[in-house]
Amino acid sequence: EPEVTQTPSHQVTQMGQEVILRCVPISNHLYFYWYRQILGQKVEFLVSFYNNEISEKSEIFDDQFSVERPDGSNFTLKIRSTKLEDSAMYFCASSVREGRGEQFFGPGTRLTVL
Amino acid sequence: AQSVTQLDSHVSVSEGTPVLLRCNYSSSYSPSLFWYVQHPNKGLQLLLKYTSAATLVKGINGFEAEFKKSETSFHLTKPSAHMSDAAEYFCVVSDIAGNQFYFGTGTSLTVIP
């Protein structure tokens, strides 16, 4: 059964460093998403991406963040100049279509900023 | 604005007894609602979804949920818990375009042998 994969499973970085979280969505999916979950808090929407551009983003997704689909299979989330409060679990998701379609989630990347 | 409230952060049941995980939603339009399950070190897996068809929705692994508009609820049930059901469960509502998912805080289900 096809699934969304994410690498690495755990990333540790120093404050101020840049990190790139990688996701491989399901191959025939067209819509891609990033969510995060700070420990003990809700899973929060960050951004949705379609046709090589951002279709929607939340207030959390500021200039520190960027997304890219560099090669037609990977979908990346870049966090520039990481802060302590960026420590969280980051989930990637993909869907065949928007508009009430099911989103398929990856296992997450746990980011720890020291 | 859309939101969901999961009323219990932890639920503990004995194996073979019924499971009830509660979820109330808030939405300014007819919502799409989902239940996802997360086993340790695994991704979020869809259990079932409601998208304005039948109000009683059947999902995988014997789970079902009933959409009750009058109560703004979408509780998840299973007649008989199995050890493999132990996991974190998330109730989710989507925005009208389906682009954003709004998650509840999750309910951790423990199944006692």
mmCIF file of C-alpha atoms in Angstrom:
data_model
loop_
_atom_site.group_PDB
_atom_site.id
_atom_site.type_symbol
_atom_site.label_atom_id
_atom_site.label_comp_id
_atom_site.label_asym_id
_atom_site.label_seq_id
_atom_site.Cartn_x
_atom_site.Cartn_y
_atom_site.Cartn_z
ATOM 1 C CA GLU A 1 0.000 0.000 0.000
ATOM 2 C CA PRO A 2 1.463 3.376 -0.950
ATOM 3 C CA GLU A 3 2.395 5.645 1.924
ATOM 4 C CA VAL A 4 3.906 9.021 2.660
ATOM 5 C CA THR A 5 7.462 8.819 3.933
ATOM 6 C CA GLN A 6 9.481 11.393 5.845
ATOM 7 C CA THR A 7 13.156 11.740 6.601
ATOM 8 C CA PRO A 8 14.816 12.015 8.982
ATOM 9 C CA SER A 9 12.695 10.587 11.754
ATOM 10 C CA HIS A 10 14.535 12.771 14.271
ATOM 11 C CA GLN A 11 16.593 15.897 13.633
ATOM 12 C CA VAL A 12 18.618 17.699 16.282
ATOM 13 C CA THR A 13 19.985 21.131 15.476
ATOM 14 C CA GLN A 14 21.487 24.161 17.149
ATOM 15 C CA MET A 15 19.494 27.351 17.466
ATOM 16 C CA GLY A 16 20.089 29.593 14.472
ATOM 17 C CA GLN A 17 20.853 26.774 12.080
ATOM 18 C CA GLU A 18 18.827 25.932 8.994
ATOM 19 C CA VAL A 19 17.074 22.582 8.655
ATOM 20 C CA ILE A 20 15.376 20.863 5.755
ATOM 21 C CA LEU A 21 12.705 18.282 6.444
ATOM 22 C CA ARG A 22 11.987 15.917 3.603
ATOM 23 C CA CYS A 23 8.844 14.162 2.514
ATOM 24 C CA VAL A 24 7.987 11.833 -0.335
ATOM 25 C CA PRO A 25 4.233 12.052 -0.983
ATOM 26 C CA ILE A 26 2.204 9.306 -2.603
ATOM 27 C CA SER A 27 3.106 9.307 -6.270
ATOM 28 C CA ASN A 28 -0.233 10.212 -7.902
ATOM 29 C CA HIS A 29 -1.156 12.852 -5.337
ATOM 30 C CA LEU A 30 -1.303 16.470 -6.350
ATOM 31 C CA TYR A 31 -1.792 18.362 -3.082
ATOM 32 C CA PHE A 32 0.791 18.516 -0.346
ATOM 33 C CA TYR A 33 0.716 19.797 3.218
ATOM 34 C CA TRP A 34 2.852 20.402 6.269
ATOM 35 C CA TYR A 35 1.578 20.335 9.838
ATOM 36 C CA ARG A 36 3.367 20.569 13.145
ATOM 37 C CA GLN A 37 2.642 19.434 16.664
ATOM 38 C CA ILE A 38 4.440 21.042 19.566
ATOM 39 C CA LEU A 39 4.685 18.615 22.461
ATOM 40 C CA GLY A 40 1.445 18.562 24.392
ATOM 41 C CA GLN A 41 -0.384 20.780 21.914
ATOM 42 C CA LYS A 42 -2.663 20.336 18.924
ATOM 43 C CA VAL A 43 -1.545 19.398 15.447
ATOM 44 C CA GLU A 44 -1.484 22.722 13.559
ATOM 45 C CA PHE A 45 -1.711 23.408 9.858
ATOM 46 C CA LEU A 46 1.293 25.166 8.347
ATOM 47 C CA VAL A 47 0.909 25.211 4.568
ATOM 48 C CA SER A 48 -0.685 23.587 1.548
ATOM 49 C CA PHE A 49 0.987 23.343 -1.857
ATOM 50 C CA TYR A 50 -0.359 22.643 -5.330
ATOM 51 C CA ASN A 51 0.990 23.057 -8.816
ATOM 52 C CA ASN A 52 4.347 24.259 -7.517
ATOM 53 C CA GLU A 53 3.010 27.050 -5.431
ATOM 54 C CA ILE A 54 1.591 27.672 -1.997
ATOM 55 C CA SER A 55 -2.195 27.563 -2.051
ATOM 56 C CA GLU A 56 -2.791 28.359 1.589
ATOM 57 C CA LYS A 57 -0.703 29.065 4.686
ATOM 58 C CA SER A 58 -1.309 29.726 8.339
ATOM 59 C CA GLU A 59 -0.051 32.559 10.515
ATOM 60 C CA ILE A 60 2.667 30.243 11.777
ATOM 61 C CA PHE A 61 4.158 29.948 8.297
ATOM 62 C CA ASP A 62 6.144 33.181 8.258
ATOM 63 C CA ASP A 63 9.273 34.180 6.338
ATOM 64 C CA GLN A 64 11.298 31.730 8.374
ATOM 65 C CA PHE A 65 9.638 28.864 6.535
ATOM 66 C CA SER A 66 9.639 27.822 2.914
ATOM 67 C CA VAL A 67 8.488 24.806 0.935
ATOM 68 C CA GLU A 68 9.673 23.341 -2.293
ATOM 69 C CA ARG A 69 9.082 20.426 -4.597
ATOM 70 C CA PRO A 70 12.558 20.266 -6.073
ATOM 71 C CA ASP A 71 12.397 17.189 -8.245
ATOM 72 C CA GLY A 72 8.826 15.998 -8.751
ATOM 73 C CA SER A 73 8.931 13.445 -5.949
ATOM 74 C CA ASN A 74 10.267 15.163 -2.825
ATOM 75 C CA PHE A 75 8.431 17.873 -0.913
ATOM 76 C CA THR A 76 10.581 19.792 1.525
ATOM 77 C CA LEU A 77 10.062 22.174 4.410
ATOM 78 C CA LYS A 78 12.971 24.503 5.100
ATOM 79 C CA ILE A 79 13.229 26.317 8.410
ATOM 80 C CA ARG A 80 15.794 29.125 8.422
ATOM 81 C CA SER A 81 17.486 30.280 11.605
ATOM 82 C CA THR A 82 15.735 27.808 13.877
ATOM 83 C CA LYS A 83 14.448 28.904 17.271
ATOM 84 C CA LEU A 84 13.875 26.888 20.411
ATOM 85 C CA GLU A 85 10.131 27.141 19.880
ATOM 86 C CA ASP A 86 10.437 25.395 16.506
ATOM 87 C CA SER A 87 10.980 22.139 18.365
ATOM 88 C CA ALA A 88 8.026 19.984 17.380
ATOM 89 C CA MET A 89 6.869 16.984 15.385
ATOM 90 C CA TYR A 90 6.411 17.934 11.749
ATOM 91 C CA PHE A 91 3.962 15.933 9.647
ATOM 92 C CA CYS A 92 3.783 15.882 5.883
ATOM 93 C CA ALA A 93 0.554 14.914 4.130
ATOM 94 C CA SER A 94 -0.672 14.518 0.588
ATOM 95 C CA SER A 95 -4.012 14.113 -1.131
ATOM 96 C CA VAL A 96 -5.309 13.295 -4.574
ATOM 97 C CA ARG A 97 -7.574 16.304 -4.570
ATOM 98 C CA GLU A 98 -8.620 19.160 -2.374
ATOM 99 C CA GLY A 99 -12.125 19.864 -1.227
ATOM 100 C CA ARG A 100 -12.866 17.361 1.529
ATOM 101 C CA GLY A 101 -10.520 14.692 0.232
ATOM 102 C CA GLU A 102 -8.665 12.439 2.572
ATOM 103 C CA GLN A 103 -5.180 13.523 3.478
ATOM 104 C CA PHE A 104 -2.565 10.789 3.877
ATOM 105 C CA PHE A 105 0.005 11.521 6.566
ATOM 106 C CA GLY A 106 3.607 10.527 7.009
ATOM 107 C CA PRO A 107 5.083 9.306 10.314
ATOM 108 C CA GLY A 108 6.535 12.688 11.157
ATOM 109 C CA THR A 109 9.957 14.191 11.813
ATOM 110 C CA ARG A 110 10.749 15.143 15.360
ATOM 111 C CA LEU A 111 12.785 18.365 15.326
ATOM 112 C CA THR A 112 14.722 19.282 18.445
ATOM 113 C CA VAL A 113 16.332 22.714 18.572
ATOM 114 C CA LEU A 114 18.990 23.123 21.264
ATOM 115 C CA ALA B 1 -13.970 29.266 12.366
ATOM 116 C CA GLN B 2 -13.641 25.522 12.568
ATOM 117 C CA SER B 3 -12.504 23.614 15.625
ATOM 118 C CA VAL B 4 -12.899 20.305 17.385
ATOM 119 C CA THR B 5 -12.835 19.455 21.052
ATOM 120 C CA GLN B 6 -11.893 16.005 22.211
ATOM 121 C CA LEU B 7 -13.410 15.704 25.622
ATOM 122 C CA ASP B 8 -11.077 13.071 27.043
ATOM 123 C CA SER B 9 -7.294 13.165 26.870
ATOM 124 C CA HIS B 10 -7.045 9.568 28.107
ATOM 125 C CA VAL B 11 -9.475 6.654 27.920
ATOM 126 C CA SER B 12 -8.824 3.251 29.408
ATOM 127 C CA VAL B 13 -10.963 0.192 28.630
ATOM 128 C CA SER B 14 -10.709 -3.524 29.179
ATOM 129 C CA GLU B 15 -10.205 -5.793 26.209
ATOM 130 C CA GLY B 16 -13.556 -6.892 24.808
ATOM 131 C CA THR B 17 -15.504 -3.937 26.215
ATOM 132 C CA PRO B 18 -16.939 -1.035 24.195
ATOM 133 C CA VAL B 19 -14.909 2.013 23.241
ATOM 134 C CA LEU B 20 -16.281 5.554 23.176
ATOM 135 C CA LEU B 21 -14.056 8.481 22.203
ATOM 136 C CA ARG B 22 -15.867 11.786 22.273
ATOM 137 C CA CYS B 23 -15.544 14.667 19.841
ATOM 138 C CA ASN B 24 -17.523 17.885 19.492
ATOM 139 C CA TYR B 25 -17.033 20.212 16.569
ATOM 140 C CA SER B 26 -17.646 23.829 15.755
ATOM 141 C CA SER B 27 -18.181 24.872 12.170
ATOM 142 C CA SER B 28 -19.940 27.682 10.357
ATOM 143 C CA TYR B 29 -20.948 25.388 7.494
ATOM 144 C CA SER B 30 -21.673 21.726 6.897
ATOM 145 C CA PRO B 31 -18.392 20.161 7.939
ATOM 146 C CA SER B 32 -16.262 17.278 6.779
ATOM 147 C CA LEU B 33 -15.126 15.300 9.801
ATOM 148 C CA PHE B 34 -12.469 12.640 10.172
ATOM 149 C CA TRP B 35 -11.032 10.335 12.773
ATOM 150 C CA TYR B 36 -7.351 9.468 12.477
ATOM 151 C CA VAL B 37 -5.359 7.010 14.566
ATOM 152 C CA GLN B 38 -1.651 7.150 15.313
ATOM 153 C CA HIS B 39 0.230 4.127 16.550
ATOM 154 C CA PRO B 40 3.706 4.718 18.034
ATOM 155 C CA ASN B 41 6.262 5.735 15.402
ATOM 156 C CA LYS B 42 3.652 5.511 12.659
ATOM 157 C CA GLY B 43 1.881 8.080 10.531
ATOM 158 C CA LEU B 44 -1.669 9.230 11.052
ATOM 159 C CA GLN B 45 -4.008 6.651 9.539
ATOM 160 C CA LEU B 46 -7.552 7.466 8.494
ATOM 161 C CA LEU B 47 -10.175 5.464 10.383
ATOM 162 C CA LEU B 48 -13.272 7.014 8.830
ATOM 163 C CA LYS B 49 -14.710 10.203 7.410
ATOM 164 C CA TYR B 50 -18.024 12.025 7.200
ATOM 165 C CA THR B 51 -18.651 14.199 4.158
ATOM 166 C CA SER B 52 -22.410 14.889 4.226
ATOM 167 C CA ALA B 53 -23.616 11.460 3.172
ATOM 168 C CA ALA B 54 -24.921 8.914 5.701
ATOM 169 C CA THR B 55 -24.708 10.161 9.278
ATOM 170 C CA LEU B 56 -23.530 6.790 10.595
ATOM 171 C CA VAL B 57 -20.103 6.178 9.161
ATOM 172 C CA LYS B 58 -18.340 2.843 9.280
ATOM 173 C CA GLY B 59 -14.576 2.734 9.218
ATOM 174 C CA ILE B 60 -11.751 0.275 9.390
ATOM 175 C CA ASN B 61 -11.073 -2.175 12.214
ATOM 176 C CA GLY B 62 -14.692 -2.172 13.398
ATOM 177 C CA PHE B 63 -14.836 1.518 14.286
ATOM 178 C CA GLU B 64 -17.794 3.708 13.490
ATOM 179 C CA ALA B 65 -18.909 7.257 14.213
ATOM 180 C CA GLU B 66 -22.224 9.052 14.104
ATOM 181 C CA PHE B 67 -22.585 12.628 12.951
ATOM 182 C CA LYS B 68 -25.168 14.388 15.122
ATOM 183 C CA LYS B 69 -25.787 17.902 13.937
ATOM 184 C CA SER B 70 -28.124 18.769 16.811
ATOM 185 C CA GLU B 71 -25.394 17.879 19.307
ATOM 186 C CA THR B 72 -22.454 19.011 17.101
ATOM 187 C CA SER B 73 -20.851 15.686 17.912
ATOM 188 C CA PHE B 74 -18.930 13.031 16.034
ATOM 189 C CA HIS B 75 -18.123 10.392 18.640
ATOM 190 C CA LEU B 76 -16.062 7.345 17.729
ATOM 191 C CA THR B 77 -17.209 3.933 18.919
ATOM 192 C CA LYS B 78 -16.257 0.303 18.707
ATOM 193 C CA PRO B 79 -18.293 -2.538 20.239
ATOM 194 C CA SER B 80 -15.334 -4.550 21.490
ATOM 195 C CA ALA B 81 -11.831 -3.245 22.137
ATOM 196 C CA HIS B 82 -8.790 -5.166 20.991
ATOM 197 C CA MET B 83 -5.270 -4.823 22.333
ATOM 198 C CA SER B 84 -4.144 -3.529 18.948
ATOM 199 C CA ASP B 85 -6.521 -0.561 19.304
ATOM 200 C CA ALA B 86 -4.232 1.055 21.864
ATOM 201 C CA ALA B 87 -3.096 4.280 20.171
ATOM 202 C CA GLU B 88 -3.661 8.031 19.940
ATOM 203 C CA TYR B 89 -6.885 9.082 18.219
ATOM 204 C CA PHE B 90 -7.482 12.453 16.599
ATOM 205 C CA CYS B 91 -10.774 14.017 15.603
ATOM 206 C CA VAL B 92 -10.368 16.404 12.671
ATOM 207 C CA VAL B 93 -12.559 18.930 10.857
ATOM 208 C CA SER B 94 -11.599 20.421 7.529
ATOM 209 C CA ASP B 95 -12.177 23.923 6.246
ATOM 210 C CA ILE B 96 -14.710 24.481 3.508
ATOM 211 C CA ALA B 97 -12.121 24.090 0.765
ATOM 212 C CA GLY B 98 -10.648 20.999 2.357
ATOM 213 C CA ASN B 99 -7.179 22.501 2.373
ATOM 214 C CA GLN B 100 -6.736 22.886 6.100
ATOM 215 C CA PHE B 101 -7.362 20.259 8.697
ATOM 216 C CA TYR B 102 -8.119 21.343 12.260
ATOM 217 C CA PHE B 103 -7.102 18.741 14.794
ATOM 218 C CA GLY B 104 -8.350 17.995 18.250
ATOM 219 C CA THR B 105 -5.834 17.529 21.024
ATOM 220 C CA GLY B 106 -6.055 13.770 20.754
ATOM 221 C CA THR B 107 -7.276 10.960 22.984
ATOM 222 C CA SER B 108 -4.892 8.289 24.150
ATOM 223 C CA LEU B 109 -6.620 4.915 24.298
ATOM 224 C CA THR B 110 -5.275 2.249 26.617
ATOM 225 C CA VAL B 111 -6.618 -1.300 26.387
ATOM 226 C CA ILE B 112 -6.217 -3.402 29.497
ATOM 227 C CA PRO B 113 -5.867 -7.165 29.007
#
